[in-house]
Tab-separated table of C-alpha atoms in Angstrom:
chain	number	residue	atom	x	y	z
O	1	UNK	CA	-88.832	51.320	-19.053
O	2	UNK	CA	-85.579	52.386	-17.120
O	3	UNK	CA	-85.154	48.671	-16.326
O	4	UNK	CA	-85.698	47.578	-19.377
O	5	UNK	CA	-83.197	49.592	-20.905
O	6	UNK	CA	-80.500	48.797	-18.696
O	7	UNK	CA	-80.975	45.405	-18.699
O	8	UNK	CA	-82.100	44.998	-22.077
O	9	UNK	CA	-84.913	42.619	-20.860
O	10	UNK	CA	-88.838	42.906	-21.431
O	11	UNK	CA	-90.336	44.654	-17.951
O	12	UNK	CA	-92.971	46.133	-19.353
O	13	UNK	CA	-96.155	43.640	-20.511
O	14	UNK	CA	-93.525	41.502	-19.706
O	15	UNK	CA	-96.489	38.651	-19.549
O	16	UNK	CA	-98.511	37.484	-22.132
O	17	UNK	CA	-100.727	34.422	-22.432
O	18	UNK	CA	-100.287	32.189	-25.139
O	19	UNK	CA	-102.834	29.574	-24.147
O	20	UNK	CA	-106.535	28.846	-22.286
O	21	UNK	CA	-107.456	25.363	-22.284
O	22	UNK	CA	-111.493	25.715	-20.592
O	23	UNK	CA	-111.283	29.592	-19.446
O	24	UNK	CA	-111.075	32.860	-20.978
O	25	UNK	CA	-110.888	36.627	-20.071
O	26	UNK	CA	-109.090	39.062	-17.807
O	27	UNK	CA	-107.258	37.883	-14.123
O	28	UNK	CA	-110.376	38.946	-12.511
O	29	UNK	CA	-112.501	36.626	-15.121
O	30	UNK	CA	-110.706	33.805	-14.855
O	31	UNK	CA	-110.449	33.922	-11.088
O	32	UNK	CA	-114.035	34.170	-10.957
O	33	UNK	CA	-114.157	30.711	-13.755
O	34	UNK	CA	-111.410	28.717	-11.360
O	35	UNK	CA	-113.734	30.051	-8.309
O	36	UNK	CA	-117.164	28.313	-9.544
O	37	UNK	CA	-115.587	25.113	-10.549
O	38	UNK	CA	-113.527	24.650	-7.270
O	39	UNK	CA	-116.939	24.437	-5.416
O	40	UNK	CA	-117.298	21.101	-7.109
O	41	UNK	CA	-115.108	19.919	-4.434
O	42	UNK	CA	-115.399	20.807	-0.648
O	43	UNK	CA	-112.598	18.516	0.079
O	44	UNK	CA	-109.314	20.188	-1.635
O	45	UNK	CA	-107.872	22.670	0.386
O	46	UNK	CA	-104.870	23.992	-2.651
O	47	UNK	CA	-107.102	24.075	-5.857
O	48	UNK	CA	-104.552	25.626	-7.759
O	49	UNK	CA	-101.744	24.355	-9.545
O	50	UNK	CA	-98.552	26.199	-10.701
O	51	UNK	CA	-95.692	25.135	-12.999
O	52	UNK	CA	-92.678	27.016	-14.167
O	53	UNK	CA	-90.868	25.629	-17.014
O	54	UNK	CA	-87.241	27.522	-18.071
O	55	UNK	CA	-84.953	27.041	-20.715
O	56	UNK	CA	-81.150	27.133	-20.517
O	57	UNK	CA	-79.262	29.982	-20.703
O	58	UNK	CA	-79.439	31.016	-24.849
O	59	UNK	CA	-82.047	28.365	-25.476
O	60	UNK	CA	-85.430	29.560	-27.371
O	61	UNK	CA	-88.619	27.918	-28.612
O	62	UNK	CA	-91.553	29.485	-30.507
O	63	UNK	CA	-94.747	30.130	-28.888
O	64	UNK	CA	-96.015	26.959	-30.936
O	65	UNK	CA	-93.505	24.563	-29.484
O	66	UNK	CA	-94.164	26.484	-25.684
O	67	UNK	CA	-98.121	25.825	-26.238
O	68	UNK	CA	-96.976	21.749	-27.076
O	69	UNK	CA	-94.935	21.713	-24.115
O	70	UNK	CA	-97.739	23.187	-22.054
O	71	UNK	CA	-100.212	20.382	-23.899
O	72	UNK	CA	-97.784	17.622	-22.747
O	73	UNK	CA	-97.266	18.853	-19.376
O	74	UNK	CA	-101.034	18.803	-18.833
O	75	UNK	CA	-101.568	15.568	-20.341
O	76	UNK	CA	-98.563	14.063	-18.062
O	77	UNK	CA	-100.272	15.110	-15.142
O	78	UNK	CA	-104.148	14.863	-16.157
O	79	UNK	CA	-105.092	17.999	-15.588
O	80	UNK	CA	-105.783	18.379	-19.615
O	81	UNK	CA	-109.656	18.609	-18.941
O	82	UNK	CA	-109.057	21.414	-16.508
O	83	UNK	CA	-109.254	25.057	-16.804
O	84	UNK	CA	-105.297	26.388	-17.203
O	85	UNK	CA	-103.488	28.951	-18.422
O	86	UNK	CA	-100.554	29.284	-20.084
O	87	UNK	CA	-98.333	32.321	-19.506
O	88	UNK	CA	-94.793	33.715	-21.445
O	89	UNK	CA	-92.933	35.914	-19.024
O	90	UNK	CA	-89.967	38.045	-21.066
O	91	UNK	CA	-88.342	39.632	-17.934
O	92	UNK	CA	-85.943	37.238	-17.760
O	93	UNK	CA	-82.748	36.292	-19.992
O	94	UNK	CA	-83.876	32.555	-20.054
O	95	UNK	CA	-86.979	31.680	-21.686
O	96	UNK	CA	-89.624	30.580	-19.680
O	97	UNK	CA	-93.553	29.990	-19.095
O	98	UNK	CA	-96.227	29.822	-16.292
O	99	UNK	CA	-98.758	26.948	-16.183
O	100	UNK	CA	-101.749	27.839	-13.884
O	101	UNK	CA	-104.181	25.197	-13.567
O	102	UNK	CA	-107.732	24.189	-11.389
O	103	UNK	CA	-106.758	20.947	-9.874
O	104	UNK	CA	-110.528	20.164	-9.392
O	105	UNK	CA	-112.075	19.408	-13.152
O	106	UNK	CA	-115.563	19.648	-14.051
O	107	UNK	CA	-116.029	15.798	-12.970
O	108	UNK	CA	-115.633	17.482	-9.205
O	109	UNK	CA	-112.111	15.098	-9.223
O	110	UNK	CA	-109.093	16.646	-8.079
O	111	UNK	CA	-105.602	16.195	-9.537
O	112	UNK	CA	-103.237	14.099	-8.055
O	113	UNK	CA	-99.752	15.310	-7.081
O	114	UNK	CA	-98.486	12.174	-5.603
O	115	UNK	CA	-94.524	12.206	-6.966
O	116	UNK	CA	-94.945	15.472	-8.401
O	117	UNK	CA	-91.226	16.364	-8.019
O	118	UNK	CA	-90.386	13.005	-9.652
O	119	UNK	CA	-93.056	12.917	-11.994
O	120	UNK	CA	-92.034	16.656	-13.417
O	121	UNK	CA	-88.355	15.826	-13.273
O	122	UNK	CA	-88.910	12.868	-15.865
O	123	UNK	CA	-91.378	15.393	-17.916
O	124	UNK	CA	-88.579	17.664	-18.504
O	125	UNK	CA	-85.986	14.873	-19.489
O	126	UNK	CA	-88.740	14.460	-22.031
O	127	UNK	CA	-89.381	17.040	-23.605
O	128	UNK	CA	-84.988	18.319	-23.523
O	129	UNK	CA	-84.736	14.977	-26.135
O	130	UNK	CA	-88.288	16.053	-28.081
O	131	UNK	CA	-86.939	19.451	-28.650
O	132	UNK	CA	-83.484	18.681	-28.645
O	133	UNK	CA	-82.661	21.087	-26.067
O	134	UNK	CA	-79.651	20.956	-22.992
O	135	UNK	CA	-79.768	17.516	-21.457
O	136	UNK	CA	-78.946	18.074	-18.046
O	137	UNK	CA	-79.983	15.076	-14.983
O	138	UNK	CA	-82.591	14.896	-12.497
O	139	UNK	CA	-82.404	16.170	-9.078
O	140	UNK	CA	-79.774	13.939	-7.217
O	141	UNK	CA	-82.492	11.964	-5.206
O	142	UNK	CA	-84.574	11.025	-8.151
O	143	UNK	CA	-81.225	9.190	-9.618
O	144	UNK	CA	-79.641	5.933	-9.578
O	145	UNK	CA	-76.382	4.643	-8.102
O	146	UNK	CA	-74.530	4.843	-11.004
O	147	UNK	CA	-76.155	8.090	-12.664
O	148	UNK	CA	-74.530	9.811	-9.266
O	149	UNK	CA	-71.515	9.321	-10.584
O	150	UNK	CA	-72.103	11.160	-13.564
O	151	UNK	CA	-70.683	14.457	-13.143
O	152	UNK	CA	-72.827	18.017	-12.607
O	153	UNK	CA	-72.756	21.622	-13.570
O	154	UNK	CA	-74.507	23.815	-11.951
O	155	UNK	CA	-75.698	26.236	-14.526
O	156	UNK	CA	-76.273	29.268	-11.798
O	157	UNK	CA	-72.639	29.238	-11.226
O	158	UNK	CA	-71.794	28.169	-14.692
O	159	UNK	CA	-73.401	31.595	-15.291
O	160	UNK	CA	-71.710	33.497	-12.841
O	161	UNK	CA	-68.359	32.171	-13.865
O	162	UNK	CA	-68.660	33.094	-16.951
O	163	UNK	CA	-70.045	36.593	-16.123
O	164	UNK	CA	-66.405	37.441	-14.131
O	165	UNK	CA	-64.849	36.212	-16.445
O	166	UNK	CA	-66.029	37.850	-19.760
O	167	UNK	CA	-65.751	40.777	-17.479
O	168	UNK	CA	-62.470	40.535	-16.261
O	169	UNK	CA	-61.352	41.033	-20.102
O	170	UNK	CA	-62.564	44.601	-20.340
O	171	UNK	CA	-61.435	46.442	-17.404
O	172	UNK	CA	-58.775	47.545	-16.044
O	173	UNK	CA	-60.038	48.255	-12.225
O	174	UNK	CA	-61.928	47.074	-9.403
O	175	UNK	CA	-64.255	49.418	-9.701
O	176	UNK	CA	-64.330	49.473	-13.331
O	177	UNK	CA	-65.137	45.226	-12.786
O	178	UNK	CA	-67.455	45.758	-10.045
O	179	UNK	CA	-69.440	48.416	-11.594
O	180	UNK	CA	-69.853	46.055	-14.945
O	181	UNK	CA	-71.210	43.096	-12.334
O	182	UNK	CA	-74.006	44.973	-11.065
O	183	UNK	CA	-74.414	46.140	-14.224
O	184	UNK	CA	-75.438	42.348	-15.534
O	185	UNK	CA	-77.927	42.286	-12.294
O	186	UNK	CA	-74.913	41.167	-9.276
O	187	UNK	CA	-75.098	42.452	-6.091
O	188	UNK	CA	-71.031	42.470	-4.844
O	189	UNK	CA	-69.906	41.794	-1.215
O	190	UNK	CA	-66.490	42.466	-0.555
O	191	UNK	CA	-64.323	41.618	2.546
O	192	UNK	CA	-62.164	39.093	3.100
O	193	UNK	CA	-63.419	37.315	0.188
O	194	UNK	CA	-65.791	38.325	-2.602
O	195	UNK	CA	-69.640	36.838	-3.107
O	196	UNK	CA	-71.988	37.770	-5.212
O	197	UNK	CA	-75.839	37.899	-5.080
O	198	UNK	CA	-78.168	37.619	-8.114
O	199	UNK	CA	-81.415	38.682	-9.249
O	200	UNK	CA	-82.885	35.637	-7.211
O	201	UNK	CA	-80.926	36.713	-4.003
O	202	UNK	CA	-78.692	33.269	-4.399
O	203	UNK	CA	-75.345	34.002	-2.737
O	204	UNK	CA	-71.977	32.411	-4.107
O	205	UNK	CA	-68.772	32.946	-3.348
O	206	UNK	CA	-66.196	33.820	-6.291
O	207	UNK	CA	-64.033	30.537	-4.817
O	208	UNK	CA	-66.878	28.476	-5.467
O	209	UNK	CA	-66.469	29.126	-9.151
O	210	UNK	CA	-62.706	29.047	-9.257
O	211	UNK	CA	-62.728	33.200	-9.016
O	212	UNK	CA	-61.202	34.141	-5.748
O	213	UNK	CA	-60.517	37.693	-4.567
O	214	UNK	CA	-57.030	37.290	-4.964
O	215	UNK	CA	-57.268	35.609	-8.037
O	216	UNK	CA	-59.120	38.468	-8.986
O	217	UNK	CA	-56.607	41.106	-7.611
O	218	UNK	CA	-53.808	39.044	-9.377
O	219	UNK	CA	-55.930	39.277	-13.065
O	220	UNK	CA	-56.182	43.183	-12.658
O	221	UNK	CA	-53.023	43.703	-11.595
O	222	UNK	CA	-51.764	41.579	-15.061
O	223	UNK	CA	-54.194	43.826	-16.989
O	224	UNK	CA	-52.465	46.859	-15.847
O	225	UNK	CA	-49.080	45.871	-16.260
O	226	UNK	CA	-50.481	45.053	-19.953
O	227	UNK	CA	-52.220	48.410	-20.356
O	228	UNK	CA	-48.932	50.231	-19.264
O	229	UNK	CA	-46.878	48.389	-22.163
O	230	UNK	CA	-45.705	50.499	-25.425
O	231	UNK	CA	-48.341	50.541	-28.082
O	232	UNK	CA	-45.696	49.743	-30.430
O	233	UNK	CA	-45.168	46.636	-28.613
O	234	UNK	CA	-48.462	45.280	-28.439
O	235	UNK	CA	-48.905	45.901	-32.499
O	236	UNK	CA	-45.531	43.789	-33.254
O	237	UNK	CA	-46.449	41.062	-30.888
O	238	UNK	CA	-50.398	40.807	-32.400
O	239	UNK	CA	-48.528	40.809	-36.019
O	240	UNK	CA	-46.623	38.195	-35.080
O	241	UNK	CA	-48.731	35.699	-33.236
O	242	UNK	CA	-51.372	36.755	-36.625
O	243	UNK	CA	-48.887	36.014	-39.121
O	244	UNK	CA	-50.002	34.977	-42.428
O	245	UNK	CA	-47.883	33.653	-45.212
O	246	UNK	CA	-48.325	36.797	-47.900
O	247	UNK	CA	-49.966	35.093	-51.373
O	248	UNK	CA	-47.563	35.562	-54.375
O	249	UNK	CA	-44.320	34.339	-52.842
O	250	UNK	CA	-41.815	31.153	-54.115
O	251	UNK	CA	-40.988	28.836	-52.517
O	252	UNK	CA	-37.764	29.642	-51.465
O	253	UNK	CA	-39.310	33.358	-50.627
O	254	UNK	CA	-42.100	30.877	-48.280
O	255	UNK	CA	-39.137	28.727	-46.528
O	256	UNK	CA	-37.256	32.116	-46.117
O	257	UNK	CA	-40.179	34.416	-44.407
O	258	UNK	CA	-41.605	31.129	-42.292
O	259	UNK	CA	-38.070	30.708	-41.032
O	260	UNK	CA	-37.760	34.694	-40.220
O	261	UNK	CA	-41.167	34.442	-38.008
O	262	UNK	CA	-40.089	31.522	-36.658
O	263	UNK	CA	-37.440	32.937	-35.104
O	264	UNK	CA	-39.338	36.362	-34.426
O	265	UNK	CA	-42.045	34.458	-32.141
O	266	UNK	CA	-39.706	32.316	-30.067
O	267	UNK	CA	-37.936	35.773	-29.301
O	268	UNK	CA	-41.232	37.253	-28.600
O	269	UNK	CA	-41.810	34.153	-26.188
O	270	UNK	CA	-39.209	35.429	-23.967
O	271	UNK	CA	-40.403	39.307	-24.068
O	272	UNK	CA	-41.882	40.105	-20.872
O	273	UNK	CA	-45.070	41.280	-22.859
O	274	UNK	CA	-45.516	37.987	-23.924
O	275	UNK	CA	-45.524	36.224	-20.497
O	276	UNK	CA	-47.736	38.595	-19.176
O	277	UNK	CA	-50.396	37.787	-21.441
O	278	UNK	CA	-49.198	33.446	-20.849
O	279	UNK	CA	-49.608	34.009	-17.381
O	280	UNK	CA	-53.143	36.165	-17.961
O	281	UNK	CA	-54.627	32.901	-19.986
O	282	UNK	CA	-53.720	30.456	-18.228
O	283	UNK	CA	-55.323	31.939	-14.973
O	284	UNK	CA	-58.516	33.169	-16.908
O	285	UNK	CA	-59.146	29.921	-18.654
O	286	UNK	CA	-57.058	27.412	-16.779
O	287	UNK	CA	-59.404	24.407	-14.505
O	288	UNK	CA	-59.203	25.826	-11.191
O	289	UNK	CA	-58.899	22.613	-8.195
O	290	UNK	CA	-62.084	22.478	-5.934
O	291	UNK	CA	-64.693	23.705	-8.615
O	292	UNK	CA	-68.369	22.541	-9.021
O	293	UNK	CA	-68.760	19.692	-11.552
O	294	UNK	CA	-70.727	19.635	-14.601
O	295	UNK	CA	-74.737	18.530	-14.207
O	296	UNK	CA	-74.832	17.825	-18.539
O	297	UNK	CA	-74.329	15.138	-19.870
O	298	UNK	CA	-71.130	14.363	-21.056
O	299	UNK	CA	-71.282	11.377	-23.488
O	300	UNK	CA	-68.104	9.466	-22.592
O	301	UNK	CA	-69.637	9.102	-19.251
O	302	UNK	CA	-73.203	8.136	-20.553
O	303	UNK	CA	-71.944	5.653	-22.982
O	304	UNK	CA	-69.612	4.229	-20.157
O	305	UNK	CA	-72.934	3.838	-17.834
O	306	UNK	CA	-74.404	2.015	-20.938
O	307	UNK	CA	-71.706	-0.392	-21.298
O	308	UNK	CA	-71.861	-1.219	-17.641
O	309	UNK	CA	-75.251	-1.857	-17.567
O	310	UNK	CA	-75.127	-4.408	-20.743
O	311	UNK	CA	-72.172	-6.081	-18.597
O	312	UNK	CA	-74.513	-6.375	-15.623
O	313	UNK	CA	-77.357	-7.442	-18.481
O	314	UNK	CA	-74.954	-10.068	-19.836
O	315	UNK	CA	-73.823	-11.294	-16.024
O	316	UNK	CA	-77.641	-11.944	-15.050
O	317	UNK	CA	-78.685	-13.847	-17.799
């Protein structure tokens, strides 16, 4: 409960199962089910087969669409005759489900995993343009010349980038930022550099995702020199950059008051205030050199492959 509260994730019955396809009862009971149909077959040494299948990060389905997905995914790989379950964990931020399944079937056969990795890799691609969910490319090896060209994201660091970030906007301190990290479930290493761990004990460096320590040091520094400015300050210089023409006004009055903030915000451009918070943006949101590249799809880049491969098309016939 103390988990779940601080993380505001589901720990406990954090499982539920939303399907049996052949099988019924409690862990025990279906152990026992898998057990006696396994015997059919002297020969298989792994008789059971798990899948995990996760969303993106802020992408949901109902339980309907998670049972159809669990359907197709047992059709795919003929194991639809079989005794499975299907499982919806909710301990997790990303949506996800556990497929458990008895490779041998009642015919005594046993499932065939030949090309699983490829096999599940073009399942997913699937089932992202069924449910119009993240299109994102298959594991590097599984892709073609040209598709390794197509730029990748990878969304663990996507994650964690965004994480400092976000962060980095509401404190003031190191250990006001560090303390919010493991807050959102980061371990943080601190030496020469900074890396962080997350809750599945992957290790990444802040440099990695354009976040260096120093870079870091340099953003809280900037935030303090912005806390320590005048309140009076900071109210003119939000009015300003907010303005508003006010309704009611000529148009003479309109020409007047645009040319008086006109004049207000280039003065507030040279305020050191101002280039505080310039210099604050532009290293929060500017495209750091050296960063991971982006693993969706970017269309530009998918209809270029397209009109390559019509060119080749054309060239052949």
């Amino acid at each position: 409960m103390e988990l779940s509260i601080n993380e505001n994730l589901q720990h406990k019955d954090r499982a539920e199962v939303i399907y049996y396809n052949n099988c019924f009862g409690t862990a025990s009971e279906l152990a026992s089910q898998f057990n006696e149909v396994r015997k059919l077959s002297s020969r298989v040494e792994k008789p059971v087969l798990h899948i995990s299948l996760r969303l993106a990060p802020g992408e949901t389905l109902s339980k309907d669409q998670l049972i159809e997905i669990a359907q197709a995914c047992a059709a795919e790989f003929k194991f639809d005759k079989n005794q499975y379950v299907c499982a919806l964990h909710k301990d997790t931020r990303d949506q996800h489900i556990h497929i458990v399944a008895n490779r041998v079937g009642y015919d005594g056969k046993a499932v065939n995993l030949t090309n699983n990795y490829r096999r599940m890799a073009n399942f997913c691609r699937q089932m992202e343009k069924k449910y119009n969910l993240r299109e994102v490319l298959n594991p590097r090896k599984f892709l073609s010349k040209e598709q390794r060209l197509i730029p990748r994201q990878d969304m663990r660091k996507e994650r964690l980038k965004n994480d400092i970030r976000n962060t980095l906007q509401r404190v003031t301190s190191y250990q006001e930022f560090e303390k919010k990290m493991k807050a959102l479930g980061y371990s943080v290493l601190k030496g020469r550099g900074i890396s962080f761990i997350d809750d599945k004990k992957v290790k990444i460096k802040g440099s990695e995702v354009g976040f260096s320590l120093s870079k870091i040091e340099r953003i809280l520094d900037l935030l303090q020199k912005i806390e320590m400015v005048p309140q009076e300050e900071k109210m003119r210089a939000k009015m300003i950059q907010e303005y508003q023409p006010r309704p009611g006004l000529t148009i003479s009055q309109k020409l007047i008051e645009k040319t008086y903030m006109t004049a207000q915000f280039e003065q507030l451009q040279h305020s050191p205030f101002f280039k505080l918070q310039d210099e604050l943006f532009k290293i929060l949101f500017d495209p750091q050199e050296g960063e991971y590249q982006s693993q969706s799809l970017d269309p530009h880049w998918l209809m270029e492959l397209k009109r390559k491969k019509k060119k080749q098309q054309r060239h052949h016939l």
